[in-house]
GROMACS .gro file of C-alpha atoms in nm:
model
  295
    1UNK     CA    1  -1.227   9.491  11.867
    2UNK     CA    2  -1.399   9.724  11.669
    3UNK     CA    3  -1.475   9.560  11.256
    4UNK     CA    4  -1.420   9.665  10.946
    5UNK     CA    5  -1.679   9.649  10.698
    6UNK     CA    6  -1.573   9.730  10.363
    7UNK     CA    7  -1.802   9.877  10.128
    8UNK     CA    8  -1.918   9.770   9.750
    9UNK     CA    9  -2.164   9.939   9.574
   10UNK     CA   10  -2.298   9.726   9.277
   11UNK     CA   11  -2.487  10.079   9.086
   12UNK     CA   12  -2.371  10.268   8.831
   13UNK     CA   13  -2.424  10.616   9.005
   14UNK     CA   14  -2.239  10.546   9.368
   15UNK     CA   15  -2.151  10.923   9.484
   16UNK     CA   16  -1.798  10.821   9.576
   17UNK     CA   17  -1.697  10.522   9.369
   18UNK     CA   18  -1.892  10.620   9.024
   19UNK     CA   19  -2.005  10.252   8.921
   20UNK     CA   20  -1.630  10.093   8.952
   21UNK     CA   21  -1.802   9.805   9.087
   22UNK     CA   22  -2.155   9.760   8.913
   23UNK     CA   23  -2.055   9.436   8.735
   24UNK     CA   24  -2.076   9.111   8.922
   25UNK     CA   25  -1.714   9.002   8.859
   26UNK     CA   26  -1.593   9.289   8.937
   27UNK     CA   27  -1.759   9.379   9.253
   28UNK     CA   28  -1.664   9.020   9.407
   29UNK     CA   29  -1.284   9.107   9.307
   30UNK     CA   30  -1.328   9.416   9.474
   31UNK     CA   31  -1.494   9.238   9.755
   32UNK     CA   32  -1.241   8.974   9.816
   33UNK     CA   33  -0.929   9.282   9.754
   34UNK     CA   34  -1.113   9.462  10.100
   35UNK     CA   35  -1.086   9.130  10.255
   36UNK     CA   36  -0.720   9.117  10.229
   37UNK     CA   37  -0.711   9.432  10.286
   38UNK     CA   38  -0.831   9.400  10.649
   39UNK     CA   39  -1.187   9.366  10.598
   40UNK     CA   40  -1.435   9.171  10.823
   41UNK     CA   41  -1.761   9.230  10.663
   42UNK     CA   42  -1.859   9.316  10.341
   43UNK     CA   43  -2.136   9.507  10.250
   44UNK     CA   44  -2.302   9.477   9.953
   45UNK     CA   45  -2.590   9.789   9.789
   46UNK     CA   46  -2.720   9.740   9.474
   47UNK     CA   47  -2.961  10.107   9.534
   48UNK     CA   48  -2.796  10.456   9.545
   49UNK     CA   49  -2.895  10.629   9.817
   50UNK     CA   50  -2.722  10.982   9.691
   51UNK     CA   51  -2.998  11.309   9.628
   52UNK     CA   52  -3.216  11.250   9.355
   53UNK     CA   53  -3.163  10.874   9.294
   54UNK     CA   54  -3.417  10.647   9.145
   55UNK     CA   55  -3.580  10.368   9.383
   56UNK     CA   56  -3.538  10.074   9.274
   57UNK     CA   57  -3.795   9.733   9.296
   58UNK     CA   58  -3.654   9.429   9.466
   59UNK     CA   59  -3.648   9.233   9.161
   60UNK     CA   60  -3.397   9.491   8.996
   61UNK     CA   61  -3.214   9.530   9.326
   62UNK     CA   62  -3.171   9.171   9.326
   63UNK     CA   63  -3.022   9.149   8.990
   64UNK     CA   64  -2.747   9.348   9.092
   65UNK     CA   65  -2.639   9.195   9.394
   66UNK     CA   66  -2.773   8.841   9.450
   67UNK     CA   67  -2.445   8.738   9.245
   68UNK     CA   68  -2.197   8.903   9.411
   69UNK     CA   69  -2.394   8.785   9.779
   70UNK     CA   70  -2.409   8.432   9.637
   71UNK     CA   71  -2.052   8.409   9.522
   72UNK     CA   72  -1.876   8.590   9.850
   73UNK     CA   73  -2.037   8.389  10.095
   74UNK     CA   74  -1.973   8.099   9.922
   75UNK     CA   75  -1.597   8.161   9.949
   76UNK     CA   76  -1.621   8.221  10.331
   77UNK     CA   77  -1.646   8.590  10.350
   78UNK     CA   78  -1.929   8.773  10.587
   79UNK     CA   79  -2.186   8.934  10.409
   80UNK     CA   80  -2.393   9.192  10.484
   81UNK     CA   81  -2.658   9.292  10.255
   82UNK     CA   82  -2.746   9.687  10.216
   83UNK     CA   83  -3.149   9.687  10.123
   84UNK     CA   84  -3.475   9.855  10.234
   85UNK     CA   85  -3.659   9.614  10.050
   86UNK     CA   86  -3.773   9.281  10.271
   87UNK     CA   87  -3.737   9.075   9.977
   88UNK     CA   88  -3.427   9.116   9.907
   89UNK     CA   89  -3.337   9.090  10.277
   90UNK     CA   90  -3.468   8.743  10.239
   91UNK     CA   91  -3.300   8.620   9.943
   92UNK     CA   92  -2.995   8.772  10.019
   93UNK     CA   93  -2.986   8.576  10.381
   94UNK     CA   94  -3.122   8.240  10.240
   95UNK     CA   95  -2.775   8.277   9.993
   96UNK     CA   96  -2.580   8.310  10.302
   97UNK     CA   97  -2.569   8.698  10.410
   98UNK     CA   98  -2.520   8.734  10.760
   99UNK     CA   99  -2.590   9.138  10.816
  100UNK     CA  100  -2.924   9.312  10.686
  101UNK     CA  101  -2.818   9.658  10.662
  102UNK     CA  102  -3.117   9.876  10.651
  103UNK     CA  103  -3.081  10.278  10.639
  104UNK     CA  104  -3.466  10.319  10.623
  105UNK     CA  105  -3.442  10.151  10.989
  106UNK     CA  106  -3.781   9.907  10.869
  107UNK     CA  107  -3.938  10.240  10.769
  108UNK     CA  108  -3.948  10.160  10.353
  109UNK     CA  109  -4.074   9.841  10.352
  110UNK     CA  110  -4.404   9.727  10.651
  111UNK     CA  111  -4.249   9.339  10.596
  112UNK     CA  112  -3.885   9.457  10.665
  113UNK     CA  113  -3.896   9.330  11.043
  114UNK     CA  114  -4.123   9.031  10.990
  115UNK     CA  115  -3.878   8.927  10.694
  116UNK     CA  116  -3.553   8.968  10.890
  117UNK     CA  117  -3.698   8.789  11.276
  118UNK     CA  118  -3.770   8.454  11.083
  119UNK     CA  119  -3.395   8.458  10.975
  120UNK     CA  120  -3.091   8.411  11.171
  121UNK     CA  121  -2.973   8.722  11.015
  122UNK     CA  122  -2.836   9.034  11.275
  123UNK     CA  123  -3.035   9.329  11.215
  124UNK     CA  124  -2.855   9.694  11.173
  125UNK     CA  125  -3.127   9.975  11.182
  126UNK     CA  126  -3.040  10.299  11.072
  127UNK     CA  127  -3.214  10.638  11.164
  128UNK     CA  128  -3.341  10.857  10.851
  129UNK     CA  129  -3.565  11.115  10.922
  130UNK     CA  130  -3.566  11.232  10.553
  131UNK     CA  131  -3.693  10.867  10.407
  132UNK     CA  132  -4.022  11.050  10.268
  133UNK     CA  133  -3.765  11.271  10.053
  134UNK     CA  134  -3.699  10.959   9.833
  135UNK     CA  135  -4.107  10.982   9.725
  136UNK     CA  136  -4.177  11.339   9.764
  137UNK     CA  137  -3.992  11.692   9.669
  138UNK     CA  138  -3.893  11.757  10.007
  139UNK     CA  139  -3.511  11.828  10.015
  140UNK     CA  140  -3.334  11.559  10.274
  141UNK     CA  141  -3.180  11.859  10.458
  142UNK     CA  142  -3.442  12.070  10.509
  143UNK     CA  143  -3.622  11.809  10.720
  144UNK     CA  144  -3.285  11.848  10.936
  145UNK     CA  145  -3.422  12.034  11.163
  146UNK     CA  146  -3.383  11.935  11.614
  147UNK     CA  147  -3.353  12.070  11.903
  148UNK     CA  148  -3.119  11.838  12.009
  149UNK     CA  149  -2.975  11.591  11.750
  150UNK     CA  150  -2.843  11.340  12.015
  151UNK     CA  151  -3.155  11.310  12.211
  152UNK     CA  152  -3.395  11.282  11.911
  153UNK     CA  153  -3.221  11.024  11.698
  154UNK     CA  154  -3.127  10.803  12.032
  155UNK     CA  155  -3.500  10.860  12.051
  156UNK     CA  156  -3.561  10.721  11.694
  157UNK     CA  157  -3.343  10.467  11.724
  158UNK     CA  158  -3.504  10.350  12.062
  159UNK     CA  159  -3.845  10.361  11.839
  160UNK     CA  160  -3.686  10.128  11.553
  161UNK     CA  161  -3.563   9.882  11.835
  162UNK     CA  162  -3.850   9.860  11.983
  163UNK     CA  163  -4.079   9.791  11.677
  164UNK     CA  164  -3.818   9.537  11.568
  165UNK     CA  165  -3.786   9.350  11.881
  166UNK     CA  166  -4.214   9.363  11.878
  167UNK     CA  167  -4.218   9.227  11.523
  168UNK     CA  168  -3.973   8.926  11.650
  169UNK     CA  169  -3.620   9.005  11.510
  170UNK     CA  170  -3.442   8.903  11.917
  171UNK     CA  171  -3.290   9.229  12.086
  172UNK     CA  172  -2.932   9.054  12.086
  173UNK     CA  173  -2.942   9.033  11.730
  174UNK     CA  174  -3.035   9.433  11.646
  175UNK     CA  175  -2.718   9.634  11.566
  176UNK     CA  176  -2.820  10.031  11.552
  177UNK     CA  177  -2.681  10.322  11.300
  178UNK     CA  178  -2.697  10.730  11.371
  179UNK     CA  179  -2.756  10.789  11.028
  180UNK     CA  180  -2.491  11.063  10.984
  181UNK     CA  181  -2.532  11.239  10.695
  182UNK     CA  182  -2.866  11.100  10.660
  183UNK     CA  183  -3.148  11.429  10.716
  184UNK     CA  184  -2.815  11.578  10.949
  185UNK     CA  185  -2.616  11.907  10.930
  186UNK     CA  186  -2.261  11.917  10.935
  187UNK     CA  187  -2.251  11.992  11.316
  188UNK     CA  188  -2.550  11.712  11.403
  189UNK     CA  189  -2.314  11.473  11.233
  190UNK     CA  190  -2.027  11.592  11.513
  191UNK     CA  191  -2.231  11.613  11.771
  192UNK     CA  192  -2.329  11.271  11.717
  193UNK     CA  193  -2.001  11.136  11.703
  194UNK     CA  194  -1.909  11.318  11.962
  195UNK     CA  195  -2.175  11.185  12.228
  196UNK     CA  196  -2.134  10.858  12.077
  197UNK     CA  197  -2.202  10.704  12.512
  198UNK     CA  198  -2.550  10.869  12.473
  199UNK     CA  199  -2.612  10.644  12.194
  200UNK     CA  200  -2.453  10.288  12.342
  201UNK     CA  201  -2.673  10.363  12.640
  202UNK     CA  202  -2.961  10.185  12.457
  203UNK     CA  203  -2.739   9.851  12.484
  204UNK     CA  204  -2.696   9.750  12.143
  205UNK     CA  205  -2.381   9.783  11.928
  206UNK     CA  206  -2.342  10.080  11.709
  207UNK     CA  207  -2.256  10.073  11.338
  208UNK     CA  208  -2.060  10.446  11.253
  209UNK     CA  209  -2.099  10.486  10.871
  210UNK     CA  210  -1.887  10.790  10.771
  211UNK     CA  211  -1.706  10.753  10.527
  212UNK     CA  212  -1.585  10.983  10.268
  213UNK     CA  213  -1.923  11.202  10.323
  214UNK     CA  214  -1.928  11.563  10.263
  215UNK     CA  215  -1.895  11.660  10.583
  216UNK     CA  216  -1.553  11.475  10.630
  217UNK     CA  217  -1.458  11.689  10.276
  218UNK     CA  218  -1.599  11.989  10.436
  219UNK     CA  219  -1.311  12.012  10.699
  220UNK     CA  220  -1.022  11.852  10.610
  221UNK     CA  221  -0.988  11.800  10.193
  222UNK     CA  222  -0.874  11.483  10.239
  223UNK     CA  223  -1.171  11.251  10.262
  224UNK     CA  224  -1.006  10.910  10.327
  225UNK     CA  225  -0.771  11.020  10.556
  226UNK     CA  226  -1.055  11.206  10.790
  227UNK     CA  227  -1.245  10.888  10.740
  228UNK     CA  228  -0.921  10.706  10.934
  229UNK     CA  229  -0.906  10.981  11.149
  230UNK     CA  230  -1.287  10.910  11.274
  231UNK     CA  231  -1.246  10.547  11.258
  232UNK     CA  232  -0.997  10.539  11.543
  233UNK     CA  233  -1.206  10.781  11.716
  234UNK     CA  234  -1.526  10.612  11.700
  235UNK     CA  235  -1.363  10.284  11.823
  236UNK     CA  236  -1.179  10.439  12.135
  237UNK     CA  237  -1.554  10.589  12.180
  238UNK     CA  238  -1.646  10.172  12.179
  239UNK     CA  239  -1.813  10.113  11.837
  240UNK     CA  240  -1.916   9.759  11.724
  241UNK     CA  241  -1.814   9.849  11.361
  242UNK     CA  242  -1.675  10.091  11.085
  243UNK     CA  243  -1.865  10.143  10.684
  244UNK     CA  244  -1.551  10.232  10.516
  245UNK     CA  245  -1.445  10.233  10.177
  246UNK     CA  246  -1.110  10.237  10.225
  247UNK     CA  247  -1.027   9.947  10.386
  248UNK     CA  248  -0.643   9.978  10.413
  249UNK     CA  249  -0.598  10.326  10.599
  250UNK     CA  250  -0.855  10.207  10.861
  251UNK     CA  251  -0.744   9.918  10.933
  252UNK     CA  252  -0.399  10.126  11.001
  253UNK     CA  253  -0.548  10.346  11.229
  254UNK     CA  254  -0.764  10.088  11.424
  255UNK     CA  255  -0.423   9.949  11.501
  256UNK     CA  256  -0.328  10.240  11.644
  257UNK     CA  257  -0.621  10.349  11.817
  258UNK     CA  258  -0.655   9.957  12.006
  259UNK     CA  259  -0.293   9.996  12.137
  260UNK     CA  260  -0.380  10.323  12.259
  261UNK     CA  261  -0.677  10.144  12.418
  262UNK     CA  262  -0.455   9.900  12.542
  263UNK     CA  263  -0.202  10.150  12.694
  264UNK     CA  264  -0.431  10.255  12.897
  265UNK     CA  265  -0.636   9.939  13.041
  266UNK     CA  266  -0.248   9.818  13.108
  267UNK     CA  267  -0.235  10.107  13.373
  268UNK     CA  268  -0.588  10.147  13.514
  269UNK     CA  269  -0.463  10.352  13.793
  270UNK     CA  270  -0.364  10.679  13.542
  271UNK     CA  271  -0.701  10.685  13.431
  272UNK     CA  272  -1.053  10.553  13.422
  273UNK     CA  273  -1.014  10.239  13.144
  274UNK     CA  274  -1.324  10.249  12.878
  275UNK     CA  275  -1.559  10.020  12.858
  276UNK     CA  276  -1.517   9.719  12.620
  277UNK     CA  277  -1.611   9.708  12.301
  278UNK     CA  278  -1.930   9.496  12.202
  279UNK     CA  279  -1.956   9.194  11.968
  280UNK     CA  280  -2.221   9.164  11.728
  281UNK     CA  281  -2.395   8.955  12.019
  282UNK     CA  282  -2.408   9.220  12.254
  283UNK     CA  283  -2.122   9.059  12.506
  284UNK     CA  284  -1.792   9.257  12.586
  285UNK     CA  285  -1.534   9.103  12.418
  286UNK     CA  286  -1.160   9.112  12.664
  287UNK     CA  287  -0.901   9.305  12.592
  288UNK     CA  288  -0.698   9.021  12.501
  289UNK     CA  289  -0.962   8.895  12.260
  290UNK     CA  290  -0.994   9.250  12.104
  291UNK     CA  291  -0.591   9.245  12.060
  292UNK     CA  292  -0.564   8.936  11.918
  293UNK     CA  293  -0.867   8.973  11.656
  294UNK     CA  294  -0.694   9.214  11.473
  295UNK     CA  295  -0.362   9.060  11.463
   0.00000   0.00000   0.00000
């Protein structure tokens, strides 16, 4: 079964939800609404990573969102915790996050990996080339620049695993992130997506965080309903998880896009089946298991 996890953005400058959420009450509302909504994980970002946004320390960062953490695991809900900043990372897990969601992939902060491997906390790495344009002048698309996007960020991505794994965070407990929209083009972002089994070759789970970005807007208007659109996509292509903000209209089309799966494993013989989807553990989980998860 491929998750859902819903997103909340505790800042007052989120590019798609404009600060609904940045007080603590009403984030965890929010939070608990995704949940019935269809959510399995909830992911919590107190910094705005849109162009031109202000870093934030870890103590401020933590003011935002140790709150809403605190309260939503307390009531039984999964966690993750969006943050480049180790310290946060730490706090975060210790008041019962489950995820560290990283999109600097350990690159912002040197005691990102060491922070995370002494945790029981899985581990999602995301690739950024552009990180350096959060400190410097450098536009983030201008350093989007490959020769072949696929091949260079399963590269990067092999590079993040690798460091994480040597800094002690256990291989079975990395989850990796393409980045899209992150230092990508509007066609690197397909062309990901697209070649989504280059990417699962490296044997972890993949995280696909798409949702309502401009290059969803760029070709269909409609940015929640191409963000369904690629959500069923991305989990017949065998995705651990979906970053979505609408809940709702993804869980709707992950329905649809299992019993398609299933229509097919139920008649091998018309068609190669794919493989099966991986848990946040790295094992396959069975059809039957997948089916019934989402029920």
């Amino acid at each position: 079964m491929t998750l859902i996890m819903g997103i909340v953005n505790v800042t007052p400058d989120s590019f798609s939800d404009g600060g609904r959420w940045f007080d603590a009450d009403a984030a965890i509302g929010h939070a608990v609404e995704l949940v019935a909504d269809g959510a399995h994980i909830i992911d919590i970002g107190g910094e705005s990573t849109r162009p031109g946004a202000e870093p934030l320390t870890s103590d401020e960062e933590l003011q935002r969102v140790l709150p809403v953490v605190t309260e939503l695991a307390a009531r039984g809900i999964r966690v993750s915790i969006d943050t480049m900043h180790a310290a946060t990372a730490t706090a975060c897990v210790e008041a019962g996050a489950e995820f560290v969601n990283d999109v600097s992939g350990g690159l912002a902060d040197p005691d990102m990996y060491s922070a995370v491997a002494v945790t029981p906390a899985t581990y999602i790495a995301m690739h950024w080339r552009g990180l350096l344009g959060r400190t410097d002048s450098t536009p983030d698309d201008e350093r989007a620049r490959y020769e072949d996007v696929v091949d260079e960020v399963r590269a990067g991505l092999e590079r993040r695993m690798t460091q994480a794994v040597a800094a002690g965070i256990p291989l079975e407990r990395i989850v990796l992130d393409p980045g899209l929209g992150f230092s990508k083009q509007r066609a690197h972002n397909w062309q990901l997506l697209a070649r989504m089994d280059e990417l699962r070759s490296l044997g972890r789970p993949l995280l696909i965080g798409h949702s309502r970005k401009r290059f969803l807007g760029d070709l269909a208007g409609d940015r929640d309903v191409a963000t369904s659109v690629v959500s069923a996509l991305s989990a017949v292509s065998g995705a651990w998880a979906v970053r979505v903000h609408d809940v709702a209209s993804t869980r709707a089309a992950l329905e649809v896009a299992d019993a398609w799966t299933s229509g097919r494993e139920a008649h091998p013989g018309h068609g190669a089946a794919l493989e099966p989807r991986l848990e946040a553990d790295g094992e396959p989980a069975s059809a039957g298991e997948q089916r019934e998860r989402l029920t």
